[in-house]
Amino acid sequence: LDEQDKTGVAANGRTTTYIFNITSLARPTNTGYYQSPAKSIDHNQYVLGGLSYQSNYNSGLRIVDVRSAEADPTGKSFKQVGFFDCHPEDDSVGGIVEFSGSWSVYPYFRSGYILLNSIERGVFALKYTG
């Protein structure tokens, strides 16, 4: 199901977030998915205050509003509300599915700053103001 495996809904190479209802841990149910507008491989994802901070290798940090998940668990109402691309070299081709760029993000500082760790370029200190 991974972007690199080119199977399922992720076969198009776009970062895919699968949504599950885990009300029953014995029987989790896949209710939908969200796809990033850029081709990339997902790495880490953290949800804080209704926003998902996604570390996606070549496409960097993607911030997705996921507050609609309870009312619409299909993911169709999810919206990207911010991003920071730390690996712009592949932008002209819509992204490349490989392990370069963002390693992880950390959105938990009280100051609102977000750290993005890039494999090639070090650490970026960012702030989402949306």
GROMACS .gro file of N, CA, C and O in nm:
model
  520
    1LEU      N    1   0.080  -0.120   0.000
    1LEU     CA    2   0.000   0.000   0.000
    1LEU      C    3   0.084   0.126   0.000
    1LEU      O    4   0.032   0.234  -0.006
    2ASP      N    5   0.212   0.112   0.006
    2ASP     CA    6   0.301   0.227   0.012
    2ASP      C    7   0.318   0.289  -0.125
    2ASP      O    8   0.302   0.224  -0.228
    3GLU      N    9   0.354   0.417  -0.127
    3GLU     CA   10   0.376   0.487  -0.252
    3GLU      C   11   0.486   0.422  -0.335
    3GLU      O   12   0.477   0.415  -0.456
    4GLN      N   13   0.589   0.374  -0.268
    4GLN     CA   14   0.702   0.314  -0.340
    4GLN      C   15   0.666   0.177  -0.397
    4GLN      O   16   0.718   0.138  -0.500
    5ASP      N   17   0.575   0.106  -0.333
    5ASP     CA   18   0.533  -0.025  -0.383
    5ASP      C   19   0.445  -0.014  -0.507
    5ASP      O   20   0.425  -0.112  -0.578
    6LYS      N   21   0.386   0.104  -0.528
    6LYS     CA   22   0.298   0.130  -0.643
    6LYS      C   23   0.180   0.034  -0.647
    6LYS      O   24   0.149  -0.025  -0.751
    7THR      N   25   0.114   0.017  -0.531
    7THR     CA   26  -0.005  -0.067  -0.525
    7THR      C   27  -0.119   0.010  -0.459
    7THR      O   28  -0.097   0.107  -0.388
    8GLY      N   29  -0.240  -0.035  -0.482
    8GLY     CA   30  -0.357   0.027  -0.419
    8GLY      C   31  -0.372   0.173  -0.459
    8GLY      O   32  -0.327   0.216  -0.566
    9VAL      N   33  -0.436   0.251  -0.372
    9VAL     CA   34  -0.460   0.392  -0.404
    9VAL      C   35  -0.331   0.473  -0.408
    9VAL      O   36  -0.328   0.581  -0.466
   10ALA      N   37  -0.224   0.422  -0.349
   10ALA     CA   38  -0.095   0.494  -0.350
   10ALA      C   39  -0.013   0.465  -0.476
   10ALA      O   40   0.099   0.514  -0.488
   11ALA      N   41  -0.067   0.390  -0.569
   11ALA     CA   42   0.006   0.355  -0.691
   11ALA      C   43   0.046   0.479  -0.772
   11ALA      O   44   0.141   0.475  -0.849
   12ASN      N   45  -0.027   0.590  -0.754
   12ASN     CA   46   0.004   0.712  -0.828
   12ASN      C   47   0.124   0.787  -0.768
   12ASN      O   48   0.164   0.891  -0.818
   13GLY      N   49   0.182   0.736  -0.658
   13GLY     CA   50   0.301   0.795  -0.599
   13GLY      C   51   0.275   0.911  -0.504
   13GLY      O   52   0.368   0.966  -0.447
   14ARG      N   53   0.149   0.949  -0.488
   14ARG     CA   54   0.118   1.059  -0.397
   14ARG      C   55   0.107   1.007  -0.254
   14ARG      O   56   0.051   0.901  -0.229
   15THR      N   57   0.164   1.083  -0.161
   15THR     CA   58   0.160   1.044  -0.020
   15THR      C   59   0.016   1.017   0.020
   15THR      O   60  -0.072   1.099  -0.002
   16THR      N   61  -0.006   0.901   0.080
   16THR     CA   62  -0.142   0.858   0.114
   16THR      C   63  -0.155   0.834   0.264
   16THR      O   64  -0.077   0.760   0.322
   17THR      N   65  -0.254   0.898   0.324
   17THR     CA   66  -0.286   0.880   0.465
   17THR      C   67  -0.415   0.800   0.473
   17THR      O   68  -0.519   0.844   0.421
   18TYR      N   69  -0.409   0.683   0.533
   18TYR     CA   70  -0.526   0.597   0.547
   18TYR      C   71  -0.597   0.630   0.678
   18TYR      O   72  -0.533   0.650   0.781
   19ILE      N   73  -0.729   0.635   0.675
   19ILE     CA   74  -0.810   0.672   0.791
   19ILE      C   75  -0.880   0.547   0.843
   19ILE      O   76  -0.945   0.475   0.765
   20PHE      N   77  -0.867   0.523   0.973
   20PHE     CA   78  -0.927   0.405   1.034
   20PHE      C   79  -1.015   0.444   1.152
   20PHE      O   80  -0.980   0.531   1.230
   21ASN      N   81  -1.126   0.376   1.166
   21ASN     CA   82  -1.210   0.385   1.286
   21ASN      C   83  -1.159   0.276   1.379
   21ASN      O   84  -1.166   0.157   1.347
   22ILE      N   85  -1.108   0.316   1.496
   22ILE     CA   86  -1.052   0.219   1.589
   22ILE      C   87  -1.138   0.208   1.715
   22ILE      O   88  -1.089   0.174   1.822
   23THR      N   89  -1.268   0.236   1.700
   23THR     CA   90  -1.360   0.221   1.813
   23THR      C   91  -1.349   0.080   1.870
   23THR      O   92  -1.349   0.060   1.990
   24SER      N   93  -1.338  -0.018   1.779
   24SER     CA   94  -1.315  -0.157   1.820
   24SER      C   95  -1.171  -0.192   1.780
   24SER      O   96  -1.142  -0.208   1.661
   25LEU      N   97  -1.085  -0.204   1.878
   25LEU     CA   98  -0.946  -0.240   1.847
   25LEU      C   99  -0.934  -0.381   1.790
   25LEU      O  100  -0.839  -0.412   1.719
   26ALA      N  101  -1.033  -0.464   1.819
   26ALA     CA  102  -1.033  -0.599   1.764
   26ALA      C  103  -1.074  -0.599   1.616
   26ALA      O  104  -1.037  -0.690   1.541
   27ARG      N  105  -1.147  -0.495   1.574
   27ARG     CA  106  -1.194  -0.487   1.436
   27ARG      C  107  -1.183  -0.345   1.382
   27ARG      O  108  -1.284  -0.278   1.359
   28PRO      N  109  -1.062  -0.293   1.362
   28PRO     CA  110  -1.048  -0.159   1.304
   28PRO      C  111  -1.103  -0.158   1.161
   28PRO      O  112  -1.092  -0.258   1.090
   29THR      N  113  -1.161  -0.046   1.123
   29THR     CA  114  -1.224  -0.036   0.992
   29THR      C  115  -1.162   0.079   0.913
   29THR      O  116  -1.157   0.193   0.962
   30ASN      N  117  -1.117   0.051   0.793
   30ASN     CA  118  -1.066   0.155   0.704
   30ASN      C  119  -1.186   0.232   0.649
   30ASN      O  120  -1.273   0.175   0.585
   31THR      N  121  -1.190   0.364   0.675
   31THR     CA  122  -1.304   0.445   0.633
   31THR      C  123  -1.274   0.536   0.515
   31THR      O  124  -1.364   0.593   0.456
   32GLY      N  125  -1.146   0.553   0.484
   32GLY     CA  126  -1.111   0.640   0.372
   32GLY      C  127  -0.963   0.670   0.369
   32GLY      O  128  -0.883   0.606   0.438
   33TYR      N  129  -0.927   0.771   0.290
   33TYR     CA  130  -0.787   0.810   0.280
   33TYR      C  131  -0.778   0.954   0.230
   33TYR      O  132  -0.874   1.010   0.177
   34TYR      N  133  -0.660   1.012   0.248
   34TYR     CA  134  -0.629   1.146   0.198
   34TYR      C  135  -0.500   1.136   0.119
   34TYR      O  136  -0.407   1.067   0.160
   35GLN      N  137  -0.494   1.204   0.004
   35GLN     CA  138  -0.370   1.206  -0.074
   35GLN      C  139  -0.317   1.347  -0.088
   35GLN      O  140  -0.391   1.442  -0.116
   36SER      N  141  -0.187   1.360  -0.069
   36SER     CA  142  -0.117   1.487  -0.086
   36SER      C  143  -0.119   1.527  -0.233
   36SER      O  144  -0.122   1.441  -0.321
   37PRO      N  145  -0.111   1.657  -0.261
   37PRO     CA  146  -0.104   1.700  -0.401
   37PRO      C  147   0.030   1.669  -0.468
   37PRO      O  148   0.040   1.676  -0.589
   38ALA      N  149   0.132   1.632  -0.389
   38ALA     CA  150   0.264   1.606  -0.445
   38ALA      C  151   0.302   1.459  -0.432
   38ALA      O  152   0.259   1.391  -0.340
   39LYS      N  153   0.383   1.412  -0.526
   39LYS     CA  154   0.437   1.276  -0.516
   39LYS      C  155   0.548   1.277  -0.412
   39LYS      O  156   0.633   1.366  -0.412
   40SER      N  157   0.546   1.177  -0.325
   40SER     CA  158   0.645   1.167  -0.219
   40SER      C  159   0.617   1.041  -0.139
   40SER      O  160   0.517   0.973  -0.162
   41ILE      N  161   0.703   1.011  -0.044
   41ILE     CA  162   0.682   0.900   0.049
   41ILE      C  163   0.656   0.960   0.186
   41ILE      O  164   0.729   1.047   0.231
   42ASP      N  165   0.552   0.911   0.253
   42ASP     CA  166   0.524   0.961   0.388
   42ASP      C  167   0.621   0.900   0.486
   42ASP      O  168   0.673   0.792   0.465
   43HIS      N  169   0.648   0.975   0.594
   43HIS     CA  170   0.739   0.922   0.694
   43HIS      C  171   0.677   0.928   0.833
   43HIS      O  172   0.642   0.826   0.888
   44ASN      N  173   0.662   1.046   0.887
   44ASN     CA  174   0.602   1.062   1.020
   44ASN      C  175   0.485   1.157   1.011
   44ASN      O  176   0.484   1.248   0.929
   45GLN      N  177   0.387   1.137   1.101
   45GLN     CA  178   0.268   1.219   1.102
   45GLN      C  179   0.225   1.241   1.247
   45GLN      O  180   0.216   1.145   1.323
   46TYR      N  181   0.199   1.366   1.281
   46TYR     CA  182   0.159   1.400   1.417
   46TYR      C  183   0.034   1.486   1.410
   46TYR      O  184   0.029   1.583   1.333
   47VAL      N  185  -0.067   1.454   1.492
   47VAL     CA  186  -0.191   1.532   1.493
   47VAL      C  187  -0.195   1.615   1.621
   47VAL      O  188  -0.179   1.563   1.731
   48LEU      N  189  -0.219   1.743   1.603
   48LEU     CA  190  -0.223   1.836   1.715
   48LEU      C  191  -0.326   1.944   1.682
   48LEU      O  192  -0.314   2.012   1.579
   49GLY      N  193  -0.427   1.960   1.767
   49GLY     CA  194  -0.526   2.066   1.747
   49GLY      C  195  -0.601   2.057   1.616
   49GLY      O  196  -0.632   2.160   1.556
   50GLY      N  197  -0.629   1.937   1.570
   50GLY     CA  198  -0.704   1.920   1.446
   50GLY      C  199  -0.622   1.934   1.319
   50GLY      O  200  -0.676   1.931   1.209
   51LEU      N  201  -0.490   1.951   1.335
   51LEU     CA  202  -0.402   1.959   1.219
   51LEU      C  203  -0.306   1.841   1.220
   51LEU      O  204  -0.254   1.803   1.325
   52SER      N  205  -0.286   1.784   1.103
   52SER     CA  206  -0.189   1.675   1.088
   52SER      C  207  -0.062   1.735   1.029
   52SER      O  208  -0.064   1.796   0.922
   53TYR      N  209   0.048   1.719   1.101
   53TYR     CA  210   0.179   1.766   1.056
   53TYR      C  211   0.250   1.646   0.997
   53TYR      O  212   0.292   1.556   1.069
   54GLN      N  213   0.260   1.643   0.865
   54GLN     CA  214   0.313   1.526   0.795
   54GLN      C  215   0.454   1.552   0.743
   54GLN      O  216   0.477   1.651   0.674
   55SER      N  217   0.543   1.464   0.777
   55SER     CA  218   0.678   1.467   0.723
   55SER      C  219   0.679   1.375   0.602
   55SER      O  220   0.668   1.254   0.615
   56ASN      N  221   0.686   1.433   0.485
   56ASN     CA  222   0.685   1.358   0.360
   56ASN      C  223   0.818   1.381   0.289
   56ASN      O  224   0.847   1.493   0.247
   57TYR      N  225   0.896   1.276   0.279
   57TYR     CA  226   1.034   1.287   0.230
   57TYR      C  227   1.056   1.402   0.131
   57TYR      O  228   1.090   1.513   0.172
   58ASN      N  229   1.041   1.382   0.004
   58ASN     CA  230   1.077   1.484  -0.095
   58ASN      C  231   0.989   1.608  -0.092
   58ASN      O  232   1.031   1.714  -0.136
   59SER      N  233   0.866   1.598  -0.045
   59SER     CA  234   0.779   1.716  -0.045
   59SER      C  235   0.778   1.790   0.088
   59SER      O  236   0.705   1.886   0.105
   60GLY      N  237   0.858   1.747   0.185
   60GLY     CA  238   0.875   1.820   0.310
   60GLY      C  239   0.757   1.814   0.404
   60GLY      O  240   0.688   1.713   0.414
   61LEU      N  241   0.734   1.924   0.474
   61LEU     CA  242   0.624   1.935   0.570
   61LEU      C  243   0.495   1.967   0.497
   61LEU      O  244   0.489   2.061   0.417
   62ARG      N  245   0.392   1.889   0.527
   62ARG     CA  246   0.258   1.917   0.477
   62ARG      C  247   0.168   1.927   0.599
   62ARG      O  248   0.170   1.839   0.686
   63ILE      N  249   0.092   2.035   0.608
   63ILE     CA  250  -0.001   2.053   0.720
   63ILE      C  251  -0.141   2.037   0.664
   63ILE      O  252  -0.182   2.108   0.572
   64VAL      N  253  -0.215   1.940   0.720
   64VAL     CA  254  -0.347   1.905   0.669
   64VAL      C  255  -0.450   1.924   0.780
   64VAL      O  256  -0.433   1.873   0.891
   65ASP      N  257  -0.557   1.995   0.749
   65ASP     CA  258  -0.669   2.013   0.842
   65ASP      C  259  -0.751   1.884   0.841
   65ASP      O  260  -0.810   1.849   0.739
   66VAL      N  261  -0.752   1.814   0.954
   66VAL     CA  262  -0.823   1.686   0.964
   66VAL      C  263  -0.942   1.692   1.061
   66VAL      O  264  -0.996   1.590   1.101
   67ARG      N  265  -0.985   1.814   1.097
   67ARG     CA  266  -1.093   1.829   1.195
   67ARG      C  267  -1.225   1.768   1.149
   67ARG      O  268  -1.310   1.737   1.230
   68SER      N  269  -1.240   1.746   1.020
   68SER     CA  270  -1.364   1.689   0.968
   68SER      C  271  -1.371   1.537   0.981
   68SER      O  272  -1.472   1.477   0.943
   69ALA      N  273  -1.268   1.474   1.035
   69ALA     CA  274  -1.261   1.326   1.037
   69ALA      C  275  -1.380   1.261   1.106
   69ALA      O  276  -1.430   1.158   1.060
   70GLU      N  277  -1.426   1.318   1.216
   70GLU     CA  278  -1.538   1.256   1.286
   70GLU      C  279  -1.668   1.266   1.206
   70GLU      O  280  -1.743   1.169   1.196
   71ALA      N  281  -1.694   1.380   1.146
   71ALA     CA  282  -1.817   1.399   1.068
   71ALA      C  283  -1.808   1.332   0.931
   71ALA      O  284  -1.908   1.283   0.879
   72ASP      N  285  -1.689   1.331   0.872
   72ASP     CA  286  -1.670   1.272   0.739
   72ASP      C  287  -1.542   1.190   0.740
   72ASP      O  288  -1.434   1.238   0.703
   73PRO      N  289  -1.551   1.063   0.782
   73PRO     CA  290  -1.431   0.979   0.794
   73PRO      C  291  -1.376   0.928   0.661
   73PRO      O  292  -1.284   0.847   0.660
   74THR      N  293  -1.428   0.976   0.549
   74THR     CA  294  -1.376   0.933   0.419
   74THR      C  295  -1.247   1.004   0.382
   74THR      O  296  -1.173   0.958   0.296
   75GLY      N  297  -1.220   1.119   0.445
   75GLY     CA  298  -1.101   1.198   0.413
   75GLY      C  299  -1.125   1.298   0.302
   75GLY      O  300  -1.039   1.381   0.272
   76LYS      N  301  -1.241   1.295   0.240
   76LYS     CA  302  -1.270   1.386   0.129
   76LYS      C  303  -1.274   1.532   0.172
   76LYS      O  304  -1.254   1.622   0.091
   77SER      N  305  -1.299   1.557   0.301
   77SER     CA  306  -1.304   1.695   0.351
   77SER      C  307  -1.170   1.743   0.405
   77SER      O  308  -1.159   1.859   0.447
   78PHE      N  309  -1.068   1.658   0.408
   78PHE     CA  310  -0.936   1.700   0.454
   78PHE      C  311  -0.880   1.803   0.355
   78PHE      O  312  -0.899   1.790   0.234
   79LYS      N  313  -0.810   1.903   0.407
   79LYS     CA  314  -0.754   2.006   0.321
   79LYS      C  315  -0.612   2.040   0.365
   79LYS      O  316  -0.586   2.060   0.483
   80GLN      N  317  -0.523   2.049   0.268
   80GLN     CA  318  -0.389   2.097   0.298
   80GLN      C  319  -0.397   2.246   0.324
   80GLN      O  320  -0.451   2.321   0.243
   81VAL      N  321  -0.345   2.290   0.439
   81VAL     CA  322  -0.353   2.431   0.475
   81VAL      C  323  -0.215   2.498   0.483
   81VAL      O  324  -0.206   2.618   0.504
   82GLY      N  325  -0.110   2.420   0.467
   82GLY     CA  326   0.025   2.477   0.468
   82GLY      C  327   0.128   2.374   0.428
   82GLY      O  328   0.102   2.253   0.435
   83PHE      N  329   0.243   2.422   0.382
   83PHE     CA  330   0.353   2.330   0.351
   83PHE      C  331   0.485   2.405   0.346
   83PHE      O  332   0.489   2.527   0.330
   84PHE      N  333   0.592   2.331   0.363
   84PHE     CA  334   0.727   2.383   0.345
   84PHE      C  335   0.806   2.274   0.275
   84PHE      O  336   0.824   2.165   0.329
   85ASP      N  337   0.852   2.304   0.156
   85ASP     CA  338   0.924   2.206   0.074
   85ASP      C  339   1.074   2.224   0.096
   85ASP      O  340   1.131   2.325   0.055
   86CYS      N  341   1.137   2.127   0.160
   86CYS     CA  342   1.281   2.137   0.186
   86CYS      C  343   1.365   2.069   0.078
   86CYS      O  344   1.487   2.062   0.087
   87HIS      N  345   1.300   2.017  -0.025
   87HIS     CA  346   1.370   1.950  -0.135
   87HIS      C  347   1.305   1.991  -0.268
   87HIS      O  348   1.239   1.911  -0.334
   88PRO      N  349   1.322   2.118  -0.310
   88PRO     CA  350   1.252   2.168  -0.429
   88PRO      C  351   1.308   2.119  -0.563
   88PRO      O  352   1.250   2.148  -0.667
   89GLU      N  353   1.415   2.044  -0.560
   89GLU     CA  354   1.477   2.000  -0.685
   89GLU      C  355   1.385   1.917  -0.774
   89GLU      O  356   1.405   1.911  -0.895
   90ASP      N  357   1.283   1.853  -0.716
   90ASP     CA  358   1.196   1.766  -0.796
   90ASP      C  359   1.060   1.831  -0.825
   90ASP      O  360   0.971   1.767  -0.879
   91ASP      N  361   1.043   1.957  -0.791
   91ASP     CA  362   0.914   2.024  -0.809
   91ASP      C  363   0.870   2.032  -0.955
   91ASP      O  364   0.752   2.023  -0.986
   92SER      N  365   0.963   2.048  -1.047
   92SER     CA  366   0.929   2.064  -1.188
   92SER      C  367   0.863   1.940  -1.247
   92SER      O  368   0.796   1.948  -1.350
   93VAL      N  369   0.879   1.826  -1.180
   93VAL     CA  370   0.818   1.701  -1.229
   93VAL      C  371   0.706   1.653  -1.136
   93VAL      O  372   0.661   1.539  -1.146
   94GLY      N  373   0.664   1.738  -1.043
   94GLY     CA  374   0.555   1.702  -0.952
   94GLY      C  375   0.596   1.614  -0.836
   94GLY      O  376   0.512   1.558  -0.768
   95GLY      N  377   0.725   1.601  -0.813
   95GLY     CA  378   0.775   1.519  -0.703
   95GLY      C  379   0.830   1.387  -0.750
   95GLY      O  380   0.796   1.339  -0.858
   96ILE      N  381   0.916   1.329  -0.669
   96ILE     CA  382   0.976   1.199  -0.698
   96ILE      C  383   0.960   1.112  -0.574
   96ILE      O  384   0.977   1.159  -0.462
   97VAL      N  385   0.929   0.986  -0.596
   97VAL     CA  386   0.909   0.892  -0.485
   97VAL      C  387   1.042   0.827  -0.450
   97VAL      O  388   1.080   0.725  -0.506
   98GLU      N  389   1.117   0.894  -0.359
   98GLU     CA  390   1.244   0.841  -0.314
   98GLU      C  391   1.275   0.897  -0.175
   98GLU      O  392   1.208   0.987  -0.128
   99PHE      N  393   1.375   0.841  -0.111
   99PHE     CA  394   1.408   0.878   0.027
   99PHE      C  395   1.509   0.993   0.031
   99PHE      O  396   1.627   0.973   0.055
  100SER      N  397   1.460   1.114   0.010
  100SER     CA  398   1.539   1.237   0.022
  100SER      C  399   1.451   1.340   0.091
  100SER      O  400   1.330   1.326   0.097
  101GLY      N  401   1.511   1.447   0.141
  101GLY     CA  402   1.431   1.557   0.197
  101GLY      C  403   1.404   1.544   0.345
  101GLY      O  404   1.493   1.522   0.425
  102SER      N  405   1.278   1.553   0.383
  102SER     CA  406   1.237   1.561   0.524
  102SER      C  407   1.244   1.426   0.594
  102SER      O  408   1.187   1.328   0.548
  103TRP      N  409   1.312   1.424   0.708
  103TRP     CA  410   1.320   1.303   0.790
  103TRP      C  411   1.208   1.301   0.893
  103TRP      O  412   1.143   1.201   0.916
  104SER      N  413   1.183   1.416   0.956
  104SER     CA  414   1.075   1.424   1.054
  104SER      C  415   1.041   1.569   1.083
  104SER      O  416   1.116   1.660   1.045
  105VAL      N  417   0.928   1.589   1.150
  105VAL     CA  418   0.888   1.721   1.196
  105VAL      C  419   0.848   1.709   1.343
  105VAL      O  420   0.811   1.602   1.389
  106TYR      N  421   0.856   1.820   1.415
  106TYR     CA  422   0.819   1.823   1.556
  106TYR      C  423   0.735   1.948   1.582
  106TYR      O  424   0.789   2.059   1.586
  107PRO      N  425   0.601   1.931   1.598
  107PRO     CA  426   0.512   2.048   1.613
  107PRO      C  427   0.470   2.079   1.757
  107PRO      O  428   0.374   2.152   1.777
  108TYR      N  429   0.537   2.027   1.858
  108TYR     CA  430   0.487   2.033   1.996
  108TYR      C  431   0.544   2.144   2.085
  108TYR      O  432   0.521   2.144   2.204
  109PHE      N  433   0.617   2.239   2.029
  109PHE     CA  434   0.668   2.349   2.111
  109PHE      C  435   0.555   2.446   2.147
  109PHE      O  436   0.473   2.480   2.062
  110ARG      N  437   0.553   2.492   2.272
  110ARG     CA  438   0.451   2.590   2.315
  110ARG      C  439   0.457   2.718   2.233
  110ARG      O  440   0.358   2.787   2.217
  111SER      N  441   0.573   2.751   2.183
  111SER     CA  442   0.592   2.873   2.104
  111SER      C  443   0.522   2.868   1.969
  111SER      O  444   0.504   2.970   1.904
  112GLY      N  445   0.483   2.746   1.926
  112GLY     CA  446   0.422   2.731   1.795
  112GLY      C  447   0.521   2.701   1.684
  112GLY      O  448   0.484   2.675   1.571
  113TYR      N  449   0.650   2.702   1.719
  113TYR     CA  450   0.750   2.669   1.617
  113TYR      C  451   0.747   2.519   1.587
  113TYR      O  452   0.717   2.437   1.674
  114ILE      N  453   0.778   2.488   1.463
  114ILE     CA  454   0.783   2.350   1.415
  114ILE      C  455   0.925   2.326   1.366
  114ILE      O  456   0.978   2.407   1.289
  115LEU      N  457   0.986   2.218   1.410
  115LEU     CA  458   1.117   2.183   1.358
  115LEU      C  459   1.101   2.079   1.248
  115LEU      O  460   1.027   1.983   1.264
  116LEU      N  461   1.170   2.100   1.139
  116LEU     CA  462   1.175   2.004   1.029
  116LEU      C  463   1.319   1.963   1.013
  116LEU      O  464   1.407   2.049   0.998
  117ASN      N  465   1.346   1.835   1.018
  117ASN     CA  466   1.481   1.782   1.002
  117ASN      C  467   1.496   1.729   0.860
  117ASN      O  468   1.427   1.636   0.820
  118SER      N  469   1.585   1.790   0.783
  118SER     CA  470   1.610   1.750   0.646
  118SER      C  471   1.734   1.661   0.640
  118SER      O  472   1.834   1.688   0.706
  119ILE      N  473   1.727   1.558   0.560
  119ILE     CA  474   1.840   1.466   0.545
  119ILE      C  475   1.962   1.540   0.489
  119ILE      O  476   2.074   1.523   0.537
  120GLU      N  477   1.941   1.624   0.389
  120GLU     CA  478   2.052   1.689   0.320
  120GLU      C  479   2.088   1.828   0.376
  120GLU      O  480   2.201   1.873   0.362
  121ARG      N  481   1.990   1.898   0.436
  121ARG     CA  482   2.011   2.040   0.465
  121ARG      C  483   2.004   2.078   0.612
  121ARG      O  484   2.009   2.194   0.646
  122GLY      N  485   1.989   1.983   0.700
  122GLY     CA  486   1.984   2.015   0.842
  122GLY      C  487   1.846   2.049   0.892
  122GLY      O  488   1.746   2.002   0.838
  123VAL      N  489   1.839   2.134   0.994
  123VAL     CA  490   1.713   2.163   1.063
  123VAL      C  491   1.658   2.299   1.021
  123VAL      O  492   1.731   2.396   1.011
  124PHE      N  493   1.527   2.303   0.998
  124PHE     CA  494   1.456   2.427   0.970
  124PHE      C  495   1.363   2.456   1.087
  124PHE      O  496   1.294   2.365   1.135
  125ALA      N  497   1.358   2.580   1.133
  125ALA     CA  498   1.263   2.624   1.236
  125ALA      C  499   1.154   2.702   1.164
  125ALA      O  500   1.181   2.805   1.101
  126LEU      N  501   1.031   2.652   1.172
  126LEU     CA  502   0.919   2.708   1.096
  126LEU      C  503   0.806   2.747   1.191
  126LEU      O  504   0.799   2.698   1.302
  127LYS      N  505   0.715   2.830   1.143
  127LYS     CA  506   0.598   2.865   1.223
  127LYS      C  507   0.479   2.874   1.131
  127LYS      O  508   0.479   2.949   1.033
  128TYR      N  509   0.375   2.798   1.161
  128TYR     CA  510   0.250   2.801   1.084
  128TYR      C  511   0.164   2.913   1.140
  128TYR      O  512   0.136   2.917   1.261
  129THR      N  513   0.121   3.005   1.054
  129THR     CA  514   0.043   3.119   1.100
  129THR      C  515  -0.099   3.119   1.047
  129THR      O  516  -0.172   3.215   1.064
  130GLY      N  517  -0.137   3.012   0.977
  130GLY     CA  518  -0.270   3.005   0.916
  130GLY      C  519  -0.374   2.989   1.017
  130GLY      O  520  -0.486   3.020   1.018
   0.00000   0.00000   0.00000
